[in-house]
Coordinates of C-alpha atoms in Angstrom, one line a residue:
X22 CA -0.1 0.1 -0.4
X23 CA 1.1 3.1 -1.1
X24 CA 0.8 7.2 0.3
X25 CA -1.5 8.0 -2.0
X26 CA -4.0 4.6 -2.7
X27 CA -4.5 4.5 1.2
X28 CA -5.5 8.4 0.8
X29 CA -7.4 7.7 -2.1
X30 CA -9.4 5.2 -0.1
X31 CA -10.3 7.8 2.7
X32 CA -11.5 9.5 0.3
X33 CA -13.1 7.4 -1.1
X34 CA -15.0 6.2 1.9
X35 CA -15.6 9.4 3.5
X36 CA -17.3 10.0 -0.1
X37 CA -19.7 7.7 0.2
X38 CA -19.7 8.2 4.1
X39 CA -21.4 11.3 2.8
X40 CA -23.7 10.8 0.4
X41 CA -24.7 8.0 2.5
X42 CA -25.9 10.7 5.0
X43 CA -27.1 13.2 3.2
X44 CA -29.4 11.1 0.6
X45 CA -30.9 9.0 3.0
X46 CA -34.3 9.9 5.7
X47 CA -34.3 7.4 7.9
X48 CA -31.4 7.9 11.0
X49 CA -30.2 5.1 10.9
X50 CA -28.6 5.5 8.0
X51 CA -27.7 9.2 8.0
X52 CA -25.5 7.7 11.3
X53 CA -23.6 4.5 9.9
X54 CA -23.0 7.0 6.6
X55 CA -21.3 9.5 8.8
X56 CA -19.8 6.8 10.2
X57 CA -18.3 5.9 7.4
X58 CA -17.3 9.7 7.1
X59 CA -15.3 8.8 10.0
X60 CA -13.7 6.3 9.0
X61 CA -12.2 8.0 6.4
X62 CA -11.0 10.7 8.4
X63 CA -9.1 7.5 10.0
X64 CA -7.8 6.5 7.5
X65 CA -6.0 9.4 6.2
X66 CA -4.9 10.0 10.2
X67 CA -3.1 7.0 10.0
X68 CA -1.7 7.0 7.0
X69 CA 0.0 10.3 7.5
X70 CA 1.5 8.9 11.0
X71 CA 2.3 5.7 8.9
X72 CA 4.1 7.7 6.2
X73 CA 4.9 11.3 7.6
X74 CA 5.6 11.5 11.3
X75 CA 5.7 7.0 12.5
X76 CA 6.1 7.9 16.0
X77 CA 3.9 6.8 19.0
X78 CA 1.8 9.1 19.5
X79 CA 0.2 9.7 16.6
X80 CA -1.1 5.2 17.3
X81 CA -2.5 6.9 20.1
X82 CA -4.2 9.8 19.0
X83 CA -5.8 7.1 16.1
X84 CA -6.9 4.5 18.6
X85 CA -8.3 7.1 20.8
X86 CA -10.7 8.6 17.3
X87 CA -11.5 5.1 16.9
X88 CA -13.0 4.4 21.2
X89 CA -14.7 8.1 20.7
X90 CA -16.2 6.9 17.3
X91 CA -17.8 3.8 18.9
X92 CA -19.0 5.7 21.6
X93 CA -20.7 8.1 19.6
X94 CA -21.8 5.9 17.5
X95 CA -23.3 3.6 20.4
X96 CA -25.5 6.6 22.3
X97 CA -26.6 7.7 19.1
X98 CA -28.1 4.2 18.1
X99 CA -29.5 4.3 21.8
X100 CA -31.2 7.4 21.2
X101 CA -32.6 6.5 18.1
X102 CA -33.6 2.6 19.7
X103 CA -35.4 4.4 22.1
X104 CA -36.8 7.0 20.2
X105 CA -38.5 4.4 17.7
X106 CA -39.7 2.4 21.0
X107 CA -41.4 5.7 22.4
X108 CA -43.1 6.8 19.1
X109 CA -42.0 4.8 16.8
X110 CA -40.3 7.9 14.6
X111 CA -37.1 6.4 12.5
X112 CA -37.3 8.7 9.9
X113 CA -35.5 13.0 10.3
X114 CA -38.7 14.7 8.9
X115 CA -40.6 13.0 11.8
X116 CA -38.5 13.0 14.3
X117 CA -38.6 17.5 13.5
X118 CA -41.7 17.2 15.5
X119 CA -40.5 15.8 18.8
X120 CA -40.0 18.7 21.1
X121 CA -40.3 18.6 24.8

């Protein structure tokens, strides 16, 4: 794997995630798009770390980003599941009416 190939992979992941997040109305699909975008950013960060500054601190930052992404997605899916169970709402248009 070369530096450029990994950057193309990261850009592809980010682009697919952006398309998924902007084109879907289901909350779960939007969250999956966001997760793909974050995955692309992490791949790009790992690429830069591996080829440009291979020190030990880069690994820590990438592992922290992966853990933060996992926690954020778990909390997001929990909230989405709670909203769906309470009001049978799984689309963003319907979720706008959930004030108060």
